[in-house]
Amino acid sequence: MGGGVRLGLVIATVLAGWMSALPASAQDGRTLGEPTDVKACMNCHEEPHVIGVFATAHMTEGDPRTDVATQGCQNCHGASEAHMVRPPEGQLRASPDIVFTGLRASPVEKRNKNCIGCHEAGARIHWQGSAHESSDLACTDCHVSHDVDDKVRFKATQSAVCFGCHAEQRAQNLKPSHHPVMEGIMACADCHNPHGSVGPHLLVAETVNDTCLNCHDEKRGPFLWEHAPVQEQCTLCHTPHGSVQPAMLIQRQPYLCQTCHDSTVHNSQPFSGESIVGGGAPSRMMLLRSCLNCHSEIHGSNHPSGIRFGR
Ligand code: HEC
Ligand code: HEC
Ligand code: HEC
Ligand code: HEC
Ligand code: HEC
Ligand code: HEC
Ligand code: HEC
Ligand code: HEC
Ligand code: HEC
Ligand code: HEC
């Protein structure tokens, strides 16, 4: 039996249980149920995309944290009593107390207050004041609640949700050298906590380097001979999201190195066209334009004579 079929059956069974427990009048006549009862909503809301919610963690019967048996829908949408009353002739039905999407969506603050009310702990502890919170993002800008397939929570589909607003990072991830995010092997959330963090740029760790070293531990050191910028910040040489240079470098060699190292110290002038045309021999230090031909241990060396990162 496929997962989808099984899911469908689960939803159908749960629903049938509820519906058969309804008074006959409610089942046929679509009248008002008890205002704080999930069944009251289901009198009118059997739409397929609405009942998807029964398959999610929020509708786990017997979980006192959502108390679904008595107030499943109202947990999120509010008691909504006015909504359940038939509107007077010619008038629109009053909205539920909290509407999450569409033209009649409640103010962001009101929507978030509901979700954060149950979810402030754990990864969301720094939500207040975070870049997303202060830009008025709603939880529901990233999450869906009526579908177990909440795309933002899964590696393979998460980046598409983020790219909806972060087009620049999409462009960077499409460059030849990039972290395997588009490939679904990594996700933005491996480096960022979209709910807020103590680090800069919503990073999962307190610093850029601690974030990178979560995975690239071999660059951590301490080394006998350290290269100062590596200890300082990986992004002095690398971009995290993608680059046209190999190894996600921000520039190609020798220019990368020469942003800091004076091109007049040892023969490290850029290999210029002039030195060919004019017949002058190119510096041996500029062989194949790569400083790394000799300074290969650029992240630091543990070799006794690796002071110039040559070994
Ligand atoms: C008596 C029928 C009835 C009951 C009971 C009912 N609804 Fe509705 N609901 C409707 C109708 C009809 C609409 C479409 C209303 C409209 O477009 O004006 C609707 C729309 C909605 C919407 C979308 C609102 C929007 O503006 O996009 C939500 C959310 C909703 N209902 C939630 C609930 C919840 C939660 C309950 C139970 C607490 C509930 N409804 C009970 C009939 C009902
Ligand atoms: C009445 C409390 C309550 C409210 C309100 C609530 N949640 Fe939850 N939520 C829970 C519980 C309980 C779980 C299950 C957690 C678990 O199993 O650890 C959960 C799980 C989740 C999960 C993880 C889903 C999964 O399958 O594990 C997400 C995402 C989530 N909620 C988002 C939201 C959003 C967004 C809102 C607002 C629209 C919201 N929640 C409102 C209690 C609530
Ligand atoms: C910018 C997008 C975004 C916003 C806004 C957002 N989330 Fe999330 N949420 C995510 C991502 C991504 C994950 C998966 C995190 C992971 O894999 O580590 C997630 C996971 C979760 C989980 C399940 C993770 C767990 O701890 O088990 C809950 C619960 C949750 N979010 C609640 C919320 C609530 C509540 C809000 C609003 C205050 C919110 N989210 C706002 C992107 C977002
Ligand atoms: C975890 C919080 C949560 C629970 C529980 C919940 N909803 Fe919703 N509801 C939402 C959110 C968020 C949306 C916006 C669409 C989405 O995220 O899937 C929504 C959308 C809706 C809509 C509008 C659908 C549309 O897009 O046209 C209706 C109707 C609705 N809910 C009814 C219900 C009913 C009925 C129940 C109980 C069976 C229920 N909701 C339980 C959070 C919740
Ligand atoms: C390998 C870790 C990593 C991954 C994966 C990652 N980021 Fe970043 N991101 C960073 C770092 C580090 C910064 C800080 C930028 C800097 O210092 O140059 C940053 C900065 C940002 C910024 C702030 C603007 C900027 O460029 O400075 C945004 C927006 C952003 N990332 C979005 C995303 C999105 C969306 C994804 C998923 C497609 C993603 N990031 C994946 C590490 C990562
Ligand atoms: C609905 C639009 C929207 C979505 C979806 C969204 N973001 Fe953002 N994000 C913003 C806005 C607005 C800002 C603040 C302005 C800015 O820095 O561009 C922001 C800022 C950021 C920053 C920079 C924080 C800083 O201090 O520099 C990061 C990192 C980030 N988002 C990551 C993500 C990730 C990861 C996801 C997906 C899980 C995501 N965003 C989804 C709108 C969004
Ligand atoms: C969640 C784990 C993770 C984190 C965190 C992480 N990386 Fe990576 N990194 C990877 C993976 C996986 C690859 C791809 C390895 C491969 O393709 O063999 C990679 C590859 C790289 C590469 C080589 C790319 C190439 O084209 O050769 C560089 C450079 C790099 N990461 C730098 C960084 C920097 C800088 C940070 C911090 C901003 C960082 N990484 C954070 C997992 C991570
Ligand atoms: C001074 C510039 C510089 C800094 C700072 C730097 N790197 Fe690199 N990194 C390079 C260069 C140059 C390469 C290309 C190496 C090659 O082509 O063999 C590279 C390659 C890499 C690679 C892929 C090849 C490999 O050696 O595994 C990873 C992963 C990497 N760096 C991670 C990091 C991390 C993590 C940091 C921060 C702790 C960092 N780098 C800081 C210059 C730098
Ligand atoms: C962000 C600035 C920066 C970049 C980019 C950078 N370096 Fe460095 N490098 C330094 C600093 C600072 C030192 C320490 C100088 C000191 O102690 O006098 C250093 C030291 C060195 C040393 C050892 C020199 C000595 O006197 O012991 C070598 C060799 C070196 N770098 C090569 C490179 C190469 C090759 C590249 C390009 C892949 C590069 N560096 C990129 C800042 C940088
Ligand atoms: C052919 C091998 C080779 C190449 C290519 C090379 N270097 Fe060196 N480099 C050395 C050696 C050997 C030393 C130590 C001896 C010396 O001081 O001349 C050194 C020393 C250095 C030092 C220490 C400061 C100094 O003048 O003693 C720096 C900084 C440096 N190189 C940077 C670079 C940069 C940047 C490039 C690329 C533009 C580069 N090197 C290319 C071999 C090379």
PDB file of N, CA, C and O in Angstrom, residues 206-267:
ATOM      1  N   GLU A 206      27.420  31.002  16.835  1.00  0.00           N
ATOM      2  CA  GLU A 206      27.635  32.389  17.253  1.00  0.00           C
ATOM      3  C   GLU A 206      28.477  33.192  16.280  1.00  0.00           C
ATOM      4  O   GLU A 206      28.412  34.410  16.259  1.00  0.00           O
ATOM      5  N   THR A 207      29.318  32.502  15.483  1.00  0.00           N
ATOM      6  CA  THR A 207      30.150  33.219  14.517  1.00  0.00           C
ATOM      7  C   THR A 207      30.082  32.487  13.179  1.00  0.00           C
ATOM      8  O   THR A 207      29.649  31.328  13.112  1.00  0.00           O
ATOM      9  N   VAL A 208      30.558  33.164  12.135  1.00  0.00           N
ATOM     10  CA  VAL A 208      30.638  32.533  10.819  1.00  0.00           C
ATOM     11  C   VAL A 208      31.508  31.281  10.918  1.00  0.00           C
ATOM     12  O   VAL A 208      31.122  30.203  10.473  1.00  0.00           O
ATOM     13  N   ASN A 209      32.714  31.421  11.515  1.00  0.00           N
ATOM     14  CA  ASN A 209      33.622  30.284  11.553  1.00  0.00           C
ATOM     15  C   ASN A 209      33.046  29.086  12.306  1.00  0.00           C
ATOM     16  O   ASN A 209      33.182  27.946  11.867  1.00  0.00           O
ATOM     17  N   ASP A 210      32.407  29.332  13.434  1.00  0.00           N
ATOM     18  CA  ASP A 210      31.834  28.204  14.167  1.00  0.00           C
ATOM     19  C   ASP A 210      30.781  27.505  13.324  1.00  0.00           C
ATOM     20  O   ASP A 210      30.606  26.285  13.411  1.00  0.00           O
ATOM     21  N   THR A 211      30.066  28.270  12.499  1.00  0.00           N
ATOM     22  CA  THR A 211      29.064  27.664  11.615  1.00  0.00           C
ATOM     23  C   THR A 211      29.752  26.749  10.605  1.00  0.00           C
ATOM     24  O   THR A 211      29.365  25.588  10.438  1.00  0.00           O
ATOM     25  N   CYS A 212      30.803  27.260   9.951  1.00  0.00           N
ATOM     26  CA  CYS A 212      31.504  26.473   8.934  1.00  0.00           C
ATOM     27  C   CYS A 212      32.167  25.241   9.557  1.00  0.00           C
ATOM     28  O   CYS A 212      32.155  24.148   8.990  1.00  0.00           O
ATOM     29  N   LEU A 213      32.764  25.444  10.727  1.00  0.00           N
ATOM     30  CA  LEU A 213      33.534  24.367  11.347  1.00  0.00           C
ATOM     31  C   LEU A 213      32.642  23.244  11.875  1.00  0.00           C
ATOM     32  O   LEU A 213      33.129  22.149  12.153  1.00  0.00           O
ATOM     33  N   ASN A 214      31.338  23.503  11.976  1.00  0.00           N
ATOM     34  CA  ASN A 214      30.404  22.421  12.289  1.00  0.00           C
ATOM     35  C   ASN A 214      30.631  21.249  11.351  1.00  0.00           C
ATOM     36  O   ASN A 214      30.494  20.091  11.743  1.00  0.00           O
ATOM     37  N   CYS A 215      30.926  21.551  10.099  1.00  0.00           N
ATOM     38  CA  CYS A 215      31.122  20.483   9.108  1.00  0.00           C
ATOM     39  C   CYS A 215      32.568  20.353   8.650  1.00  0.00           C
ATOM     40  O   CYS A 215      33.010  19.269   8.325  1.00  0.00           O
ATOM     41  N   HIS A 216      33.289  21.477   8.561  1.00  0.00           N
ATOM     42  CA  HIS A 216      34.661  21.425   8.041  1.00  0.00           C
ATOM     43  C   HIS A 216      35.652  21.465   9.197  1.00  0.00           C
ATOM     44  O   HIS A 216      36.520  22.335   9.285  1.00  0.00           O
ATOM     45  N   ASP A 217      35.516  20.502  10.067  1.00  0.00           N
ATOM     46  CA  ASP A 217      36.280  20.490  11.306  1.00  0.00           C
ATOM     47  C   ASP A 217      37.788  20.460  11.071  1.00  0.00           C
ATOM     48  O   ASP A 217      38.559  20.966  11.885  1.00  0.00           O
ATOM     49  N   GLU A 218      38.208  19.865   9.942  1.00  0.00           N
ATOM     50  CA  GLU A 218      39.654  19.733   9.688  1.00  0.00           C
ATOM     51  C   GLU A 218      40.325  21.101   9.491  1.00  0.00           C
ATOM     52  O   GLU A 218      41.542  21.207   9.533  1.00  0.00           O
ATOM     53  N   LYS A 219      39.519  22.147   9.295  1.00  0.00           N
ATOM     54  CA  LYS A 219      40.105  23.489   9.124  1.00  0.00           C
ATOM     55  C   LYS A 219      40.185  24.240  10.458  1.00  0.00           C
ATOM     56  O   LYS A 219      40.571  25.392  10.509  1.00  0.00           O
ATOM     57  N   ARG A 220      39.790  23.561  11.522  1.00  0.00           N
ATOM     58  CA  ARG A 220      39.674  24.263  12.802  1.00  0.00           C
ATOM     59  C   ARG A 220      41.023  24.613  13.433  1.00  0.00           C
ATOM     60  O   ARG A 220      41.189  25.656  14.027  1.00  0.00           O
ATOM     61  N   GLY A 221      41.989  23.753  13.279  1.00  0.00           N
ATOM     62  CA  GLY A 221      43.219  23.973  14.011  1.00  0.00           C
ATOM     63  C   GLY A 221      43.062  23.521  15.459  1.00  0.00           C
ATOM     64  O   GLY A 221      42.132  22.761  15.744  1.00  0.00           O
ATOM     65  N   PRO A 222      43.872  23.940  16.427  1.00  0.00           N
ATOM     66  CA  PRO A 222      44.965  24.893  16.186  1.00  0.00           C
ATOM     67  C   PRO A 222      46.082  24.273  15.351  1.00  0.00           C
ATOM     68  O   PRO A 222      46.350  23.078  15.469  1.00  0.00           O
ATOM     69  N   PHE A 223      46.698  25.095  14.512  1.00  0.00           N
ATOM     70  CA  PHE A 223      47.820  24.662  13.694  1.00  0.00           C
ATOM     71  C   PHE A 223      49.098  25.234  14.286  1.00  0.00           C
ATOM     72  O   PHE A 223      49.081  26.274  14.959  1.00  0.00           O
ATOM     73  N   LEU A 224      50.175  24.534  13.979  1.00  0.00           N
ATOM     74  CA  LEU A 224      51.483  25.039  14.404  1.00  0.00           C
ATOM     75  C   LEU A 224      51.702  26.415  13.780  1.00  0.00           C
ATOM     76  O   LEU A 224      52.127  27.356  14.437  1.00  0.00           O
ATOM     77  N   TRP A 225      51.380  26.503  12.468  1.00  0.00           N
ATOM     78  CA  TRP A 225      51.490  27.777  11.745  1.00  0.00           C
ATOM     79  C   TRP A 225      50.093  28.162  11.258  1.00  0.00           C
ATOM     80  O   TRP A 225      49.529  27.514  10.390  1.00  0.00           O
ATOM     81  N   GLU A 226      49.561  29.181  11.836  1.00  0.00           N
ATOM     82  CA  GLU A 226      48.201  29.574  11.454  1.00  0.00           C
ATOM     83  C   GLU A 226      48.245  30.688  10.426  1.00  0.00           C
ATOM     84  O   GLU A 226      49.147  31.532  10.422  1.00  0.00           O
ATOM     85  N   HIS A 227      47.236  30.710   9.537  1.00  0.00           N
ATOM     86  CA  HIS A 227      47.090  31.802   8.575  1.00  0.00           C
ATOM     87  C   HIS A 227      46.008  32.719   9.150  1.00  0.00           C
ATOM     88  O   HIS A 227      44.845  32.317   9.257  1.00  0.00           O
ATOM     89  N   ALA A 228      46.410  33.921   9.504  1.00  0.00           N
ATOM     90  CA  ALA A 228      45.532  34.805  10.275  1.00  0.00           C
ATOM     91  C   ALA A 228      44.083  34.905   9.743  1.00  0.00           C
ATOM     92  O   ALA A 228      43.133  34.784  10.513  1.00  0.00           O
ATOM     93  N   PRO A 229      43.876  35.125   8.436  1.00  0.00           N
ATOM     94  CA  PRO A 229      42.493  35.314   7.970  1.00  0.00           C
ATOM     95  C   PRO A 229      41.610  34.075   8.160  1.00  0.00           C
ATOM     96  O   PRO A 229      40.393  34.208   8.295  1.00  0.00           O
ATOM     97  N   VAL A 230      42.217  32.893   8.181  1.00  0.00           N
ATOM     98  CA  VAL A 230      41.429  31.672   8.358  1.00  0.00           C
ATOM     99  C   VAL A 230      40.843  31.649   9.765  1.00  0.00           C
ATOM    100  O   VAL A 230      39.689  31.270   9.970  1.00  0.00           O
ATOM    101  N   GLN A 231      41.658  32.067  10.720  1.00  0.00           N
ATOM    102  CA  GLN A 231      41.162  32.129  12.098  1.00  0.00           C
ATOM    103  C   GLN A 231      40.117  33.234  12.223  1.00  0.00           C
ATOM    104  O   GLN A 231      39.180  33.132  13.004  1.00  0.00           O
ATOM    105  N   GLU A 232      40.292  34.281  11.429  1.00  0.00           N
ATOM    106  CA  GLU A 232      39.410  35.427  11.575  1.00  0.00           C
ATOM    107  C   GLU A 232      38.035  35.154  10.977  1.00  0.00           C
ATOM    108  O   GLU A 232      37.024  35.230  11.659  1.00  0.00           O
ATOM    109  N   GLN A 233      37.965  34.844   9.707  1.00  0.00           N
ATOM    110  CA  GLN A 233      36.659  34.616   9.092  1.00  0.00           C
ATOM    111  C   GLN A 233      36.798  33.932   7.736  1.00  0.00           C
ATOM    112  O   GLN A 233      37.404  34.469   6.818  1.00  0.00           O
ATOM    113  N   CYS A 234      36.174  32.779   7.603  1.00  0.00           N
ATOM    114  CA  CYS A 234      36.258  32.009   6.356  1.00  0.00           C
ATOM    115  C   CYS A 234      35.799  32.849   5.169  1.00  0.00           C
ATOM    116  O   CYS A 234      36.296  32.700   4.053  1.00  0.00           O
ATOM    117  N   THR A 235      34.848  33.754   5.406  1.00  0.00           N
ATOM    118  CA  THR A 235      34.274  34.523   4.291  1.00  0.00           C
ATOM    119  C   THR A 235      35.202  35.636   3.804  1.00  0.00           C
ATOM    120  O   THR A 235      34.838  36.369   2.898  1.00  0.00           O
ATOM    121  N   LEU A 236      36.410  35.767   4.396  1.00  0.00           N
ATOM    122  CA  LEU A 236      37.391  36.675   3.810  1.00  0.00           C
ATOM    123  C   LEU A 236      37.844  36.115   2.461  1.00  0.00           C
ATOM    124  O   LEU A 236      38.301  36.861   1.596  1.00  0.00           O
ATOM    125  N   CYS A 237      37.757  34.813   2.283  1.00  0.00           N
ATOM    126  CA  CYS A 237      38.167  34.193   1.016  1.00  0.00           C
ATOM    127  C   CYS A 237      37.028  33.429   0.327  1.00  0.00           C
ATOM    128  O   CYS A 237      37.054  33.263  -0.885  1.00  0.00           O
ATOM    129  N   HIS A 238      36.053  32.929   1.088  1.00  0.00           N
ATOM    130  CA  HIS A 238      34.983  32.109   0.500  1.00  0.00           C
ATOM    131  C   HIS A 238      33.634  32.829   0.581  1.00  0.00           C
ATOM    132  O   HIS A 238      33.367  33.562   1.529  1.00  0.00           O
ATOM    133  N   THR A 239      32.772  32.569  -0.406  1.00  0.00           N
ATOM    134  CA  THR A 239      31.384  32.968  -0.252  1.00  0.00           C
ATOM    135  C   THR A 239      30.590  31.721   0.133  1.00  0.00           C
ATOM    136  O   THR A 239      30.837  30.640  -0.413  1.00  0.00           O
ATOM    137  N   PRO A 240      29.669  31.836   1.051  1.00  0.00           N
ATOM    138  CA  PRO A 240      28.947  30.629   1.480  1.00  0.00           C
ATOM    139  C   PRO A 240      27.944  30.111   0.447  1.00  0.00           C
ATOM    140  O   PRO A 240      27.609  28.935   0.449  1.00  0.00           O
ATOM    141  N   HIS A 241      27.464  30.985  -0.444  1.00  0.00           N
ATOM    142  CA  HIS A 241      26.318  30.603  -1.289  1.00  0.00           C
ATOM    143  C   HIS A 241      26.673  30.185  -2.708  1.00  0.00           C
ATOM    144  O   HIS A 241      25.840  29.601  -3.390  1.00  0.00           O
ATOM    145  N   GLY A 242      27.886  30.504  -3.143  1.00  0.00           N
ATOM    146  CA  GLY A 242      28.235  30.084  -4.494  1.00  0.00           C
ATOM    147  C   GLY A 242      29.063  31.118  -5.218  1.00  0.00           C
ATOM    148  O   GLY A 242      28.962  32.312  -4.954  1.00  0.00           O
ATOM    149  N   SER A 243      29.889  30.638  -6.137  1.00  0.00           N
ATOM    150  CA  SER A 243      30.828  31.515  -6.823  1.00  0.00           C
ATOM    151  C   SER A 243      31.197  30.905  -8.172  1.00  0.00           C
ATOM    152  O   SER A 243      31.038  29.707  -8.388  1.00  0.00           O
ATOM    153  N   VAL A 244      31.700  31.756  -9.065  1.00  0.00           N
ATOM    154  CA  VAL A 244      32.186  31.230 -10.343  1.00  0.00           C
ATOM    155  C   VAL A 244      33.631  30.736 -10.198  1.00  0.00           C
ATOM    156  O   VAL A 244      34.158  30.089 -11.091  1.00  0.00           O
ATOM    157  N   GLN A 245      34.272  31.064  -9.080  1.00  0.00           N
ATOM    158  CA  GLN A 245      35.634  30.566  -8.835  1.00  0.00           C
ATOM    159  C   GLN A 245      35.543  29.183  -8.203  1.00  0.00           C
ATOM    160  O   GLN A 245      34.576  28.881  -7.517  1.00  0.00           O
ATOM    161  N   PRO A 246      36.607  28.352  -8.443  1.00  0.00           N
ATOM    162  CA  PRO A 246      36.590  27.052  -7.763  1.00  0.00           C
ATOM    163  C   PRO A 246      36.599  27.239  -6.248  1.00  0.00           C
ATOM    164  O   PRO A 246      37.016  28.290  -5.747  1.00  0.00           O
ATOM    165  N   ALA A 247      36.160  26.231  -5.529  1.00  0.00           N
ATOM    166  CA  ALA A 247      36.145  26.234  -4.058  1.00  0.00           C
ATOM    167  C   ALA A 247      35.438  27.469  -3.500  1.00  0.00           C
ATOM    168  O   ALA A 247      35.795  27.962  -2.435  1.00  0.00           O
ATOM    169  N   MET A 248      34.455  27.956  -4.241  1.00  0.00           N
ATOM    170  CA  MET A 248      33.642  29.075  -3.761  1.00  0.00           C
ATOM    171  C   MET A 248      34.481  30.258  -3.299  1.00  0.00           C
ATOM    172  O   MET A 248      34.138  30.938  -2.332  1.00  0.00           O
ATOM    173  N   LEU A 249      35.610  30.485  -3.990  1.00  0.00           N
ATOM    174  CA  LEU A 249      36.447  31.614  -3.605  1.00  0.00           C
ATOM    175  C   LEU A 249      35.812  32.916  -4.091  1.00  0.00           C
ATOM    176  O   LEU A 249      35.120  32.943  -5.114  1.00  0.00           O
ATOM    177  N   ILE A 250      36.034  33.994  -3.360  1.00  0.00           N
ATOM    178  CA  ILE A 250      35.422  35.258  -3.741  1.00  0.00           C
ATOM    179  C   ILE A 250      36.128  35.898  -4.934  1.00  0.00           C
ATOM    180  O   ILE A 250      35.550  36.720  -5.628  1.00  0.00           O
ATOM    181  N   GLN A 251      37.393  35.510  -5.154  1.00  0.00           N
ATOM    182  CA  GLN A 251      38.162  36.020  -6.278  1.00  0.00           C
ATOM    183  C   GLN A 251      39.116  34.943  -6.714  1.00  0.00           C
ATOM    184  O   GLN A 251      39.394  34.020  -5.956  1.00  0.00           O
ATOM    185  N   ARG A 252      39.673  35.082  -7.935  1.00  0.00           N
ATOM    186  CA  ARG A 252      40.649  34.059  -8.283  1.00  0.00           C
ATOM    187  C   ARG A 252      42.044  34.488  -7.847  1.00  0.00           C
ATOM    188  O   ARG A 252      42.299  35.659  -7.574  1.00  0.00           O
ATOM    189  N   GLN A 253      42.915  33.492  -7.790  1.00  0.00           N
ATOM    190  CA  GLN A 253      44.306  33.786  -7.458  1.00  0.00           C
ATOM    191  C   GLN A 253      44.943  34.398  -8.706  1.00  0.00           C
ATOM    192  O   GLN A 253      44.551  34.067  -9.803  1.00  0.00           O
ATOM    193  N   PRO A 254      45.921  35.246  -8.590  1.00  0.00           N
ATOM    194  CA  PRO A 254      46.566  35.688  -7.352  1.00  0.00           C
ATOM    195  C   PRO A 254      45.839  36.868  -6.689  1.00  0.00           C
ATOM    196  O   PRO A 254      46.225  37.286  -5.617  1.00  0.00           O
ATOM    197  N   TYR A 255      44.783  37.362  -7.372  1.00  0.00           N
ATOM    198  CA  TYR A 255      44.156  38.595  -6.860  1.00  0.00           C
ATOM    199  C   TYR A 255      43.600  38.403  -5.460  1.00  0.00           C
ATOM    200  O   TYR A 255      43.646  39.304  -4.630  1.00  0.00           O
ATOM    201  N   LEU A 256      43.061  37.206  -5.215  1.00  0.00           N
ATOM    202  CA  LEU A 256      42.541  36.912  -3.880  1.00  0.00           C
ATOM    203  C   LEU A 256      43.613  37.181  -2.822  1.00  0.00           C
ATOM    204  O   LEU A 256      43.402  37.909  -1.861  1.00  0.00           O
ATOM    205  N   CYS A 257      44.802  36.592  -3.056  1.00  0.00           N
ATOM    206  CA  CYS A 257      45.884  36.709  -2.077  1.00  0.00           C
ATOM    207  C   CYS A 257      46.369  38.154  -2.007  1.00  0.00           C
ATOM    208  O   CYS A 257      46.728  38.663  -0.949  1.00  0.00           O
ATOM    209  N   GLN A 258      46.329  38.798  -3.178  1.00  0.00           N
ATOM    210  CA  GLN A 258      46.882  40.148  -3.232  1.00  0.00           C
ATOM    211  C   GLN A 258      45.926  41.216  -2.702  1.00  0.00           C
ATOM    212  O   GLN A 258      46.288  42.385  -2.645  1.00  0.00           O
ATOM    213  N   THR A 259      44.707  40.811  -2.315  1.00  0.00           N
ATOM    214  CA  THR A 259      43.896  41.799  -1.613  1.00  0.00           C
ATOM    215  C   THR A 259      44.554  42.119  -0.271  1.00  0.00           C
ATOM    216  O   THR A 259      44.337  43.179   0.289  1.00  0.00           O
ATOM    217  N   CYS A 260      45.378  41.187   0.219  1.00  0.00           N
ATOM    218  CA  CYS A 260      46.042  41.437   1.503  1.00  0.00           C
ATOM    219  C   CYS A 260      47.558  41.500   1.376  1.00  0.00           C
ATOM    220  O   CYS A 260      48.218  42.226   2.096  1.00  0.00           O
ATOM    221  N   HIS A 261      48.105  40.674   0.464  1.00  0.00           N
ATOM    222  CA  HIS A 261      49.567  40.628   0.368  1.00  0.00           C
ATOM    223  C   HIS A 261      50.054  41.554  -0.719  1.00  0.00           C
ATOM    224  O   HIS A 261      49.658  41.420  -1.881  1.00  0.00           O
ATOM    225  N   ASP A 262      50.872  42.452  -0.337  1.00  0.00           N
ATOM    226  CA  ASP A 262      51.430  43.441  -1.253  1.00  0.00           C
ATOM    227  C   ASP A 262      52.081  42.726  -2.438  1.00  0.00           C
ATOM    228  O   ASP A 262      52.906  41.831  -2.258  1.00  0.00           O
ATOM    229  N   SER A 263      51.713  43.131  -3.637  1.00  0.00           N
ATOM    230  CA  SER A 263      52.246  42.431  -4.804  1.00  0.00           C
ATOM    231  C   SER A 263      53.719  42.744  -5.019  1.00  0.00           C
ATOM    232  O   SER A 263      54.343  42.185  -5.907  1.00  0.00           O
ATOM    233  N   THR A 264      54.263  43.651  -4.224  1.00  0.00           N
ATOM    234  CA  THR A 264      55.681  43.936  -4.411  1.00  0.00           C
ATOM    235  C   THR A 264      56.559  43.090  -3.491  1.00  0.00           C
ATOM    236  O   THR A 264      57.742  42.964  -3.733  1.00  0.00           O
ATOM    237  N   VAL A 265      55.970  42.485  -2.439  1.00  0.00           N
ATOM    238  CA  VAL A 265      56.798  41.564  -1.635  1.00  0.00           C
ATOM    239  C   VAL A 265      57.011  40.304  -2.444  1.00  0.00           C
ATOM    240  O   VAL A 265      56.171  39.953  -3.253  1.00  0.00           O
ATOM    241  N   HIS A 266      58.016  39.579  -2.234  1.00  0.00           N
ATOM    242  CA  HIS A 266      58.550  38.513  -3.104  1.00  0.00           C
ATOM    243  C   HIS A 266      57.828  38.581  -4.444  1.00  0.00           C
ATOM    244  O   HIS A 266      56.830  39.243  -4.585  1.00  0.00           O
ATOM    245  N   ASN A 267      58.348  38.001  -5.456  1.00  0.00           N
ATOM    246  CA  ASN A 267      57.895  38.327  -6.807  1.00  0.00           C
ATOM    247  C   ASN A 267      56.454  37.922  -7.042  1.00  0.00           C
ATOM    248  O   ASN A 267      56.158  37.065  -7.847  1.00  0.00           O
TER     249      ASN A 267
END
